[in-house]
Tab-separated table of N, CA and C in Angstrom:
chain	number	residue	atom	x	y	z
A	1	UNK	N	44.894	163.707	116.035
A	1	UNK	CA	45.769	162.113	115.967
A	1	UNK	C	45.237	161.542	116.615
A	2	UNK	N	44.847	160.220	116.741
A	2	UNK	CA	45.035	159.008	117.739
A	2	UNK	C	46.059	158.424	118.253
A	3	UNK	N	47.032	159.282	117.604
A	3	UNK	CA	47.906	157.747	117.983
A	3	UNK	C	49.331	158.648	119.458
A	4	UNK	N	49.597	157.870	120.483
A	4	UNK	CA	49.984	158.556	121.485
A	4	UNK	C	51.864	157.357	121.244
A	5	UNK	N	52.381	158.670	122.604
A	5	UNK	CA	53.827	157.786	122.468
A	5	UNK	C	53.884	156.343	123.067
A	6	UNK	N	55.023	155.665	122.660
A	6	UNK	CA	55.471	153.935	123.519
A	6	UNK	C	56.565	154.502	124.856
A	7	UNK	N	56.860	154.190	124.937
A	7	UNK	CA	58.501	154.120	125.588
A	7	UNK	C	59.048	153.366	125.307
A	8	UNK	N	60.478	153.584	124.775
A	8	UNK	CA	61.188	153.323	123.669
A	8	UNK	C	61.290	151.544	124.591
A	9	UNK	N	61.897	151.863	125.789
A	9	UNK	CA	61.528	150.391	125.960
A	9	UNK	C	61.541	149.290	125.631
A	10	UNK	N	60.212	149.279	125.043
A	10	UNK	CA	58.416	149.059	125.363
A	10	UNK	C	58.802	147.870	124.155
A	11	UNK	N	59.789	149.445	122.461
A	11	UNK	CA	59.973	148.444	121.518
A	11	UNK	C	59.706	147.406	121.352
A	12	UNK	N	60.505	146.345	121.542
A	12	UNK	CA	60.958	145.185	121.490
A	12	UNK	C	59.614	143.970	121.774
A	13	UNK	N	58.531	144.481	122.524
A	13	UNK	CA	57.486	144.222	122.139
A	13	UNK	C	56.534	144.210	120.619
A	14	UNK	N	57.170	145.235	120.232
A	14	UNK	CA	56.148	144.927	118.653
A	14	UNK	C	57.050	144.968	117.435
A	15	UNK	N	57.839	144.626	117.934
A	15	UNK	CA	58.590	144.324	116.805
A	15	UNK	C	59.882	142.619	117.451
A	16	UNK	N	58.495	142.118	118.007
A	16	UNK	CA	59.250	141.144	117.720
A	16	UNK	C	59.098	139.849	117.034
A	17	UNK	N	60.898	138.688	116.434
A	17	UNK	CA	61.241	138.556	116.044
A	17	UNK	C	61.282	137.341	115.231
A	18	UNK	N	59.953	136.208	116.027
A	18	UNK	CA	59.996	135.415	115.502
A	18	UNK	C	59.356	134.296	116.547
A	19	UNK	N	59.430	132.728	116.564
A	19	UNK	CA	59.271	132.148	117.549
A	19	UNK	C	59.898	132.629	117.978
A	20	UNK	N	59.698	131.790	119.887
A	20	UNK	CA	60.618	131.624	121.154
A	20	UNK	C	61.530	130.315	120.732
A	21	UNK	N	61.934	129.625	120.801
A	21	UNK	CA	63.946	129.124	120.963
A	21	UNK	C	63.988	128.526	122.143
A	22	UNK	N	64.839	127.498	121.872
A	22	UNK	CA	65.389	126.619	123.508
A	22	UNK	C	66.534	126.372	121.812
A	23	UNK	N	67.865	127.085	122.965
A	23	UNK	CA	69.398	127.671	122.335
A	23	UNK	C	69.933	126.234	123.204
A	24	UNK	N	69.887	125.128	122.984
A	24	UNK	CA	71.483	123.945	123.202
A	24	UNK	C	72.726	123.685	122.773
A	25	UNK	N	73.157	124.026	124.201
A	25	UNK	CA	75.754	124.528	123.697
A	25	UNK	C	75.457	123.409	124.267
A	26	UNK	N	76.219	122.925	124.014
A	26	UNK	CA	77.256	122.011	125.315
A	26	UNK	C	78.567	122.426	124.862
A	27	UNK	N	79.759	122.762	126.926
A	27	UNK	CA	80.808	122.749	126.749
A	27	UNK	C	80.980	121.801	127.969
A	28	UNK	N	82.884	121.098	127.621
A	28	UNK	CA	83.145	120.017	128.798
A	28	UNK	C	82.050	118.798	128.443
A	29	UNK	N	81.468	118.923	127.065
A	29	UNK	CA	80.732	117.297	127.463
A	29	UNK	C	79.353	117.701	128.232
A	30	UNK	N	78.294	119.266	128.549
A	30	UNK	CA	77.241	119.512	129.681
A	30	UNK	C	77.029	119.756	128.919
A	31	UNK	N	76.242	119.475	128.610
A	31	UNK	CA	74.246	120.219	126.877
A	31	UNK	C	73.820	121.550	128.993
A	32	UNK	N	73.380	122.515	128.120
A	32	UNK	CA	72.334	123.321	128.228
A	32	UNK	C	71.850	123.979	127.767
A	33	UNK	N	70.966	124.492	128.338
A	33	UNK	CA	69.800	125.005	127.494
A	33	UNK	C	68.481	126.518	127.339
A	34	UNK	N	69.261	127.278	126.548
A	34	UNK	CA	68.387	128.692	127.939
A	34	UNK	C	66.994	128.657	125.944
A	35	UNK	N	66.700	129.990	126.345
A	35	UNK	CA	65.338	130.007	126.349
A	35	UNK	C	65.741	131.800	125.218
A	36	UNK	N	65.581	131.681	124.363
A	36	UNK	CA	66.227	132.960	122.815
A	36	UNK	C	64.813	133.289	121.995
A	37	UNK	N	64.385	134.324	122.020
A	37	UNK	CA	63.909	135.690	121.477
A	37	UNK	C	64.753	135.861	120.602
A	38	UNK	N	65.493	136.643	120.508
A	38	UNK	CA	66.345	137.279	119.725
A	38	UNK	C	66.884	136.477	118.596
A	39	UNK	N	66.911	135.732	116.972
A	39	UNK	CA	66.738	135.534	116.121
A	39	UNK	C	65.988	136.460	114.735
A	40	UNK	N	67.314	135.589	113.419
A	40	UNK	CA	66.317	136.244	112.325
A	40	UNK	C	66.859	135.373	111.536
A	41	UNK	N	66.373	135.351	110.626
A	41	UNK	CA	66.736	134.072	108.963
A	41	UNK	C	67.571	135.567	108.061
A	42	UNK	N	68.837	135.395	107.931
A	42	UNK	CA	69.414	135.747	107.869
A	42	UNK	C	69.698	135.593	105.733
A	43	UNK	N	69.776	133.797	105.635
A	43	UNK	CA	70.688	134.198	104.620
A	43	UNK	C	69.156	132.812	103.999
A	44	UNK	N	68.677	132.319	102.662
A	44	UNK	CA	68.404	131.030	102.598
A	44	UNK	C	68.669	129.429	102.752
A	45	UNK	N	70.066	130.411	100.981
A	45	UNK	CA	71.317	129.007	101.038
A	45	UNK	C	72.125	129.251	100.889
A	46	UNK	N	73.179	128.642	102.178
A	46	UNK	CA	72.532	128.168	102.534
A	46	UNK	C	72.114	128.807	103.881
A	47	UNK	N	70.918	128.162	104.992
A	47	UNK	CA	70.491	128.983	105.200
A	47	UNK	C	71.126	129.892	106.612
A	48	UNK	N	71.543	131.097	106.893
A	48	UNK	CA	71.663	131.367	108.253
A	48	UNK	C	69.981	132.572	107.970
A	49	UNK	N	71.397	131.993	110.586
A	49	UNK	CA	70.689	132.660	111.048
A	49	UNK	C	71.936	133.586	111.633
A	50	UNK	N	70.982	134.854	112.332
A	50	UNK	CA	71.161	135.440	113.107
A	50	UNK	C	71.003	135.605	114.485
A	51	UNK	N	71.296	135.501	116.151
A	51	UNK	CA	71.209	136.162	117.302
A	51	UNK	C	71.887	135.730	118.004
A	52	UNK	N	71.851	136.952	119.108
A	52	UNK	CA	71.932	137.404	119.738
A	52	UNK	C	71.835	136.820	121.809
A	53	UNK	N	73.208	136.846	122.327
A	53	UNK	CA	72.422	135.607	123.830
A	53	UNK	C	73.353	136.896	123.898
A	54	UNK	N	73.736	137.596	125.391
A	54	UNK	CA	74.168	138.080	125.462
A	54	UNK	C	75.659	137.293	126.543
A	55	UNK	N	76.757	138.237	126.245
A	55	UNK	CA	77.677	137.040	127.035
A	55	UNK	C	77.142	137.539	128.409
A	56	UNK	N	76.332	137.784	129.474
A	56	UNK	CA	75.887	137.598	130.989
A	56	UNK	C	75.411	136.489	130.636
A	57	UNK	N	74.928	135.802	129.558
A	57	UNK	CA	74.201	134.091	129.800
A	57	UNK	C	75.609	133.133	129.370
A	58	UNK	N	75.253	131.848	130.350
A	58	UNK	CA	75.477	131.164	130.531
A	58	UNK	C	76.245	130.497	129.207
A	59	UNK	N	74.736	130.350	128.063
A	59	UNK	CA	75.791	129.435	127.210
A	59	UNK	C	75.986	130.743	125.557
A	60	UNK	N	76.394	131.898	126.794
A	60	UNK	CA	76.823	133.047	126.145
A	60	UNK	C	79.810	131.924	125.284
A	61	UNK	N	79.822	131.244	126.384
A	61	UNK	CA	80.571	131.042	126.714
A	61	UNK	C	80.955	130.020	125.359
A	62	UNK	N	79.764	128.481	125.679
A	62	UNK	CA	79.739	127.943	125.293
A	62	UNK	C	79.690	128.040	123.850
A	63	UNK	N	78.949	129.066	124.332
A	63	UNK	CA	78.462	129.129	122.037
A	63	UNK	C	79.814	129.529	121.555
A	64	UNK	N	80.476	130.614	121.907
A	64	UNK	CA	82.005	130.785	121.715
A	64	UNK	C	83.001	129.570	120.560
A	65	UNK	N	83.669	129.011	122.536
A	65	UNK	CA	84.871	128.160	122.265
A	65	UNK	C	83.572	126.575	121.571
A	66	UNK	N	82.637	126.388	121.350
A	66	UNK	CA	82.715	125.175	120.155
A	66	UNK	C	81.804	125.743	118.932
A	67	UNK	N	81.223	126.415	119.030
A	67	UNK	CA	81.373	127.433	117.669
A	67	UNK	C	79.923	127.027	117.117
A	68	UNK	N	78.788	125.803	117.735
A	68	UNK	CA	78.338	125.120	117.764
A	68	UNK	C	76.881	125.237	118.755
A	69	UNK	N	76.129	124.782	118.264
A	69	UNK	CA	74.650	125.302	118.894
A	69	UNK	C	73.524	124.324	117.897
A	70	UNK	N	71.766	124.320	118.736
A	70	UNK	CA	70.611	123.839	118.298
A	70	UNK	C	70.243	124.621	117.941
A	71	UNK	N	69.103	125.027	117.710
A	71	UNK	CA	67.748	125.711	117.781
A	71	UNK	C	66.948	124.342	117.958
A	72	UNK	N	65.887	125.214	118.054
A	72	UNK	CA	64.884	123.383	118.893
A	72	UNK	C	63.756	124.584	119.238
A	73	UNK	N	63.195	124.869	118.297
A	73	UNK	CA	61.863	125.753	118.541
A	73	UNK	C	60.681	124.027	119.141
A	74	UNK	N	60.539	124.711	119.793
A	74	UNK	CA	59.014	124.084	121.267
A	74	UNK	C	57.268	124.341	120.578
A	75	UNK	N	56.899	123.389	120.988
A	75	UNK	CA	55.101	123.553	121.007
A	75	UNK	C	54.146	125.087	121.509
A	76	UNK	N	53.436	125.191	120.943
A	76	UNK	CA	52.848	125.152	122.338
A	76	UNK	C	52.781	124.959	123.419
A	77	UNK	N	52.966	123.949	124.026
A	77	UNK	CA	52.339	123.277	125.277
A	77	UNK	C	53.581	122.770	125.646
A	78	UNK	N	54.611	123.468	125.380
A	78	UNK	CA	55.879	124.539	126.454
A	78	UNK	C	55.812	125.483	127.162
A	79	UNK	N	54.666	126.238	126.548
A	79	UNK	CA	55.198	127.737	127.014
A	79	UNK	C	55.334	127.597	128.309
A	80	UNK	N	54.645	127.225	129.819
A	80	UNK	CA	55.554	127.153	130.667
A	80	UNK	C	57.604	126.754	130.451
A	81	UNK	N	57.545	125.710	130.118
A	81	UNK	CA	58.557	125.371	130.613
A	81	UNK	C	59.747	126.308	130.318
A	82	UNK	N	59.103	126.711	128.684
A	82	UNK	CA	60.170	127.885	128.150
A	82	UNK	C	60.490	129.470	128.318
A	83	UNK	N	59.670	128.842	130.264
A	83	UNK	CA	59.186	130.336	130.269
A	83	UNK	C	60.152	130.138	131.481
A	84	UNK	N	60.138	128.910	132.113
A	84	UNK	CA	61.215	129.065	132.902
A	84	UNK	C	62.429	128.798	133.251
A	85	UNK	N	62.852	127.657	132.010
A	85	UNK	CA	64.447	128.272	131.275
A	85	UNK	C	64.961	128.578	131.381
A	86	UNK	N	64.058	130.049	130.483
A	86	UNK	CA	64.950	131.780	129.872
A	86	UNK	C	64.430	131.816	131.688
A	87	UNK	N	64.966	131.410	132.360
A	87	UNK	CA	64.202	132.566	133.934
A	87	UNK	C	64.628	132.047	134.919
A	88	UNK	N	65.913	131.103	134.321
A	88	UNK	CA	67.112	131.084	136.030
A	88	UNK	C	68.575	130.210	134.419
A	89	UNK	N	69.132	130.209	135.170
A	89	UNK	CA	71.177	130.694	135.166
A	89	UNK	C	71.440	128.785	134.774
A	90	UNK	N	71.742	127.826	133.792
A	90	UNK	CA	72.119	126.431	133.515
A	90	UNK	C	74.369	126.222	134.526
A	91	UNK	N	74.053	127.675	134.645
A	91	UNK	CA	75.582	127.864	135.273
A	91	UNK	C	75.924	127.075	136.189
A	92	UNK	N	74.764	127.034	137.203
A	92	UNK	CA	74.646	125.877	138.408
A	92	UNK	C	73.551	124.413	138.640
A	93	UNK	N	72.809	124.272	137.863
A	93	UNK	CA	71.772	123.139	137.236
A	93	UNK	C	72.256	123.036	135.917
A	94	UNK	N	71.680	121.781	135.465
A	94	UNK	CA	71.001	120.639	134.604
A	94	UNK	C	69.283	120.652	134.102
A	95	UNK	N	69.772	122.134	133.529
A	95	UNK	CA	68.063	122.469	133.082
A	95	UNK	C	67.152	121.194	132.382
A	96	UNK	N	67.880	120.593	131.680
A	96	UNK	CA	67.539	119.651	130.919
A	96	UNK	C	66.599	119.054	131.874
A	97	UNK	N	67.258	118.170	133.584
A	97	UNK	CA	66.829	116.815	134.431
A	97	UNK	C	66.221	118.461	135.079
A	98	UNK	N	66.047	119.443	134.772
A	98	UNK	CA	65.746	120.733	136.398
A	98	UNK	C	64.576	120.754	135.648
A	99	UNK	N	64.275	120.830	134.054
A	99	UNK	CA	62.866	121.188	133.514
A	99	UNK	C	62.030	120.517	132.584
A	100	UNK	N	62.503	118.742	132.855
A	100	UNK	CA	61.915	117.508	133.030
A	100	UNK	C	62.273	117.379	130.598
A	101	UNK	N	62.973	117.867	130.121
A	101	UNK	CA	63.377	118.381	129.146
A	101	UNK	C	64.181	117.385	128.351
A	102	UNK	N	64.020	116.275	127.499
A	102	UNK	CA	64.969	115.280	126.918
A	102	UNK	C	66.086	115.288	125.973
A	103	UNK	N	67.364	115.388	125.792
A	103	UNK	CA	68.204	115.952	125.177
A	103	UNK	C	68.847	113.961	124.123
A	104	UNK	N	69.164	114.843	123.059
A	104	UNK	CA	69.345	113.339	122.250
A	104	UNK	C	70.179	114.327	121.247
A	105	UNK	N	70.929	112.557	120.940
A	105	UNK	CA	72.351	113.350	119.710
A	105	UNK	C	72.643	114.192	118.972
A	106	UNK	N	72.404	115.378	118.838
A	106	UNK	CA	72.198	115.442	117.557
A	106	UNK	C	73.898	114.811	116.447
A	107	UNK	N	73.715	114.672	115.292
A	107	UNK	CA	74.946	113.632	114.428
A	107	UNK	C	75.513	115.110	114.172
A	108	UNK	N	75.658	116.816	113.931
A	108	UNK	CA	77.290	116.815	113.711
A	108	UNK	C	77.239	117.360	113.876
A	109	UNK	N	77.371	117.987	115.513
A	109	UNK	CA	76.835	119.024	116.588
A	109	UNK	C	77.343	117.821	118.096
A	110	UNK	N	77.812	118.388	118.759
A	110	UNK	CA	77.765	118.075	120.270
A	110	UNK	C	76.242	118.637	121.033
A	111	UNK	N	75.917	119.948	120.666
A	111	UNK	CA	74.857	120.264	120.806
A	111	UNK	C	73.481	118.823	121.081
A	112	UNK	N	72.835	119.055	122.004
A	112	UNK	CA	72.128	118.400	122.171
A	112	UNK	C	70.703	118.268	121.036
A	113	UNK	N	70.093	118.023	120.611
A	113	UNK	CA	68.536	117.535	120.083
A	113	UNK	C	67.811	117.498	121.086
A	114	UNK	N	66.100	118.656	120.660
A	114	UNK	CA	65.277	118.098	122.624
A	114	UNK	C	64.161	117.846	121.509
A	115	UNK	N	64.125	116.780	122.177
A	115	UNK	CA	63.048	115.515	121.054
A	115	UNK	C	62.418	116.759	121.815
A	116	UNK	N	61.637	116.656	122.911
A	116	UNK	CA	60.255	117.383	123.031
A	116	UNK	C	59.238	118.721	122.183
A	117	UNK	N	60.393	119.225	121.076
A	117	UNK	CA	60.797	120.060	120.178
A	117	UNK	C	60.385	119.526	118.503
A	118	UNK	N	58.985	120.334	118.104
A	118	UNK	CA	59.077	119.600	116.854
A	118	UNK	C	59.834	119.976	115.226
A	119	UNK	N	60.723	120.470	115.997
A	119	UNK	CA	61.548	121.290	115.238
A	119	UNK	C	63.329	120.984	115.592
A	120	UNK	N	64.502	120.725	115.243
A	120	UNK	CA	65.492	121.338	115.480
A	120	UNK	C	66.277	121.590	114.448
A	121	UNK	N	67.493	122.696	114.542
A	121	UNK	CA	68.144	122.900	113.823
A	121	UNK	C	69.192	123.165	113.808
A	122	UNK	N	70.184	121.562	114.047
A	122	UNK	CA	71.524	121.604	114.226
A	122	UNK	C	73.180	122.444	113.634
A	123	UNK	N	73.283	123.816	113.950
A	123	UNK	CA	74.389	125.377	113.382
A	123	UNK	C	75.658	125.108	113.518
A	124	UNK	N	76.164	126.178	113.032
A	124	UNK	CA	77.095	126.052	113.310
A	124	UNK	C	77.537	128.024	113.028
A	125	UNK	N	78.613	127.973	114.397
A	125	UNK	CA	78.284	128.967	113.611
A	125	UNK	C	79.206	130.074	112.737
A	126	UNK	N	79.082	130.672	111.994
A	126	UNK	CA	80.084	130.980	110.652
A	126	UNK	C	80.599	132.754	110.830
A	127	UNK	N	80.040	134.014	111.585
A	127	UNK	CA	80.995	134.698	112.334
A	127	UNK	C	80.153	135.598	112.799
A	128	UNK	N	81.562	136.002	113.821
A	128	UNK	CA	81.542	136.809	115.188
A	128	UNK	C	81.773	138.170	115.090
A	129	UNK	N	80.946	138.765	114.054
A	129	UNK	CA	82.328	139.035	113.646
A	129	UNK	C	81.720	140.356	114.129
A	130	UNK	N	80.797	140.186	114.948
A	130	UNK	CA	79.683	141.300	115.255
A	130	UNK	C	79.460	141.216	116.945
A	131	UNK	N	79.673	140.043	117.322
A	131	UNK	CA	79.981	139.342	118.884
A	131	UNK	C	80.207	140.505	119.539
A	132	UNK	N	81.431	140.725	119.403
A	132	UNK	CA	81.750	142.311	120.225
A	132	UNK	C	81.191	143.041	121.077
A	133	UNK	N	80.227	143.749	119.322
A	133	UNK	CA	79.466	145.113	120.097
A	133	UNK	C	78.200	144.384	120.152
A	134	UNK	N	76.951	142.982	119.223
A	134	UNK	CA	76.561	143.738	119.407
A	134	UNK	C	75.741	142.164	120.568
A	135	UNK	N	76.212	140.776	120.654
A	135	UNK	CA	76.209	139.633	121.356
A	135	UNK	C	75.482	138.996	119.956
A	136	UNK	N	75.452	139.275	118.514
A	136	UNK	CA	74.642	138.907	117.650
A	136	UNK	C	76.549	138.035	116.587
A	137	UNK	N	75.282	136.635	117.763
A	137	UNK	CA	76.200	135.053	116.317
A	137	UNK	C	75.502	135.131	115.167
A	138	UNK	N	76.220	135.196	113.814
A	138	UNK	CA	75.232	134.066	112.125
A	138	UNK	C	76.093	132.896	112.960
A	139	UNK	N	74.638	131.689	112.302
A	139	UNK	CA	74.688	130.243	112.237
A	139	UNK	C	74.471	129.509	111.323
A	140	UNK	N	75.385	129.615	111.060
A	140	UNK	CA	74.410	128.173	109.408
A	140	UNK	C	73.719	127.499	110.005
A	141	UNK	N	72.561	126.889	109.650
A	141	UNK	CA	72.095	125.298	109.691
A	141	UNK	C	72.926	124.837	108.731
A	142	UNK	N	72.986	123.637	109.117
A	142	UNK	CA	73.355	122.171	108.675
A	142	UNK	C	72.571	121.183	108.478
A	143	UNK	N	72.053	121.292	109.195
A	143	UNK	CA	71.077	120.065	109.231
A	143	UNK	C	69.380	120.206	110.252
A	144	UNK	N	68.685	119.870	109.262
A	144	UNK	CA	66.622	120.707	110.036
A	144	UNK	C	65.887	119.434	109.940
A	145	UNK	N	65.541	119.475	111.610
A	145	UNK	CA	64.621	117.585	111.567
A	145	UNK	C	63.508	118.546	112.191
A	146	UNK	N	61.973	117.807	111.451
A	146	UNK	CA	61.462	117.464	112.417
A	146	UNK	C	60.417	116.121	112.261
A	147	UNK	N	59.095	116.553	113.713
A	147	UNK	CA	58.227	116.220	113.631
A	147	UNK	C	57.795	115.583	113.542
A	148	UNK	N	57.762	114.390	112.713
A	148	UNK	CA	56.312	114.553	111.101
A	148	UNK	C	55.593	114.121	111.934
A	149	UNK	N	54.709	112.970	113.653
A	149	UNK	CA	53.554	113.514	114.593
A	149	UNK	C	53.176	114.330	114.100
A	150	UNK	N	53.868	115.347	114.070
A	150	UNK	CA	53.027	117.346	115.043
A	150	UNK	C	52.233	117.715	114.203
A	151	UNK	N	51.374	118.161	114.137
A	151	UNK	CA	50.532	118.470	112.336
A	151	UNK	C	50.197	119.876	113.113
A	152	UNK	N	50.617	120.606	111.687
A	152	UNK	CA	50.546	121.597	112.209
A	152	UNK	C	50.515	122.555	114.502
A	153	UNK	N	52.640	122.334	114.160
A	153	UNK	CA	52.491	123.328	116.053
A	153	UNK	C	52.680	124.208	115.694
A	154	UNK	N	51.835	124.727	117.389
A	154	UNK	CA	51.182	126.482	116.779
A	154	UNK	C	52.906	126.850	118.379
A	155	UNK	N	53.744	128.197	117.175
A	155	UNK	CA	54.217	128.530	117.973
A	155	UNK	C	54.354	129.717	118.814
A	156	UNK	N	55.279	129.725	119.395
A	156	UNK	CA	54.752	131.104	121.261
A	156	UNK	C	55.857	132.519	120.326
A	157	UNK	N	55.174	133.395	120.365
A	157	UNK	CA	56.266	134.197	121.055
A	157	UNK	C	55.899	135.456	121.621
A	158	UNK	N	57.724	136.207	122.128
A	158	UNK	CA	57.235	136.890	123.160
A	158	UNK	C	56.718	138.023	122.986
A	159	UNK	N	56.327	138.592	124.371
A	159	UNK	CA	55.684	140.119	123.810
A	159	UNK	C	56.022	140.566	125.102
A	160	UNK	N	56.816	140.324	126.238
A	160	UNK	CA	57.227	140.601	126.974
A	160	UNK	C	56.838	140.643	128.206
A	161	UNK	N	58.142	140.350	129.392
A	161	UNK	CA	57.717	140.379	131.311
A	161	UNK	C	56.618	139.471	131.234
A	162	UNK	N	57.100	137.617	130.479
A	162	UNK	CA	56.157	136.897	130.657
A	162	UNK	C	54.468	136.887	129.815
A	163	UNK	N	54.864	136.369	128.508
A	163	UNK	CA	53.851	137.063	128.118
A	163	UNK	C	53.924	135.969	126.964
A	164	UNK	N	53.198	135.895	126.111
A	164	UNK	CA	53.227	134.811	125.068
A	164	UNK	C	51.900	135.225	123.476
A	165	UNK	N	52.012	135.555	122.469
A	165	UNK	CA	50.637	135.343	121.118
A	165	UNK	C	50.927	133.867	120.903
A	166	UNK	N	50.063	132.922	120.467
A	166	UNK	CA	51.191	132.140	119.999
A	166	UNK	C	50.221	132.170	118.592
A	167	UNK	N	51.203	131.988	118.224
A	167	UNK	CA	50.656	131.470	116.007
A	167	UNK	C	49.161	130.949	116.417
A	168	UNK	N	48.807	132.113	114.858
A	168	UNK	CA	47.661	131.802	114.599
A	168	UNK	C	46.238	131.137	113.328
A	169	UNK	N	44.994	131.282	113.074
A	169	UNK	CA	45.739	130.765	110.834
A	169	UNK	C	46.172	131.425	109.882
A	170	UNK	N	46.354	130.577	109.818
A	170	UNK	CA	46.661	130.542	107.634
A	170	UNK	C	46.827	130.922	107.114
A	171	UNK	N	47.284	132.005	106.017
A	171	UNK	CA	46.320	133.783	105.814
A	171	UNK	C	47.709	133.387	104.362
A	172	UNK	N	46.717	133.090	102.930
A	172	UNK	CA	47.762	131.994	101.646
A	172	UNK	C	46.933	133.712	100.905
A	173	UNK	N	48.535	134.045	100.470
A	173	UNK	CA	48.061	135.261	99.135
A	173	UNK	C	49.215	134.084	97.846
A	174	UNK	N	48.602	135.565	96.796
A	174	UNK	CA	49.837	134.861	96.148
A	174	UNK	C	50.741	135.547	96.465
A	175	UNK	N	51.609	134.317	95.633
A	175	UNK	CA	53.196	134.362	95.663
A	175	UNK	C	54.644	133.766	94.872
A	176	UNK	N	55.224	135.181	94.474
A	176	UNK	CA	56.196	133.787	93.969
A	176	UNK	C	57.244	133.589	94.390
A	177	UNK	N	57.603	133.584	95.050
A	177	UNK	CA	58.649	132.858	96.108
A	177	UNK	C	58.229	131.390	96.480
A	178	UNK	N	58.875	130.354	95.742
A	178	UNK	CA	58.336	128.276	95.776
A	178	UNK	C	58.937	128.680	97.436
């Protein structure tokens, strides 16, 4: 057999859930941003997303108390910024200023949009039943914003330990989904 065992601690590098995103929150009028790659679609209509935010993260308390957030999808050009945002806490600093990200007001939630990203999803927390055990929040997307000037943006995918893959060519197949 040509297979060999893979360390269980590295399985996450193989089952990466989707593009790396920036999660913004606001607590007491103070915005924060964190890098997140542990998320997935749960439902189409209304769009529901599940995401894991560790209680060790500064954003955890804001997400829990405010019950809302923005998920912003960064382009490939922000790879270094995304990594730096993910390697520090917003507990003692304004990460928007520190990393040159531009917050914009959202329309339905208190957390800011990120102008530098090609997509922003305004979300409300709809289910916290799995937070005590897994730190898993279910969010309903209330409004989705895209930047029409950015054609075919490339997304980042976390491979672990500072390594990212950039999505590539689109492969089209027959599908019954619309």
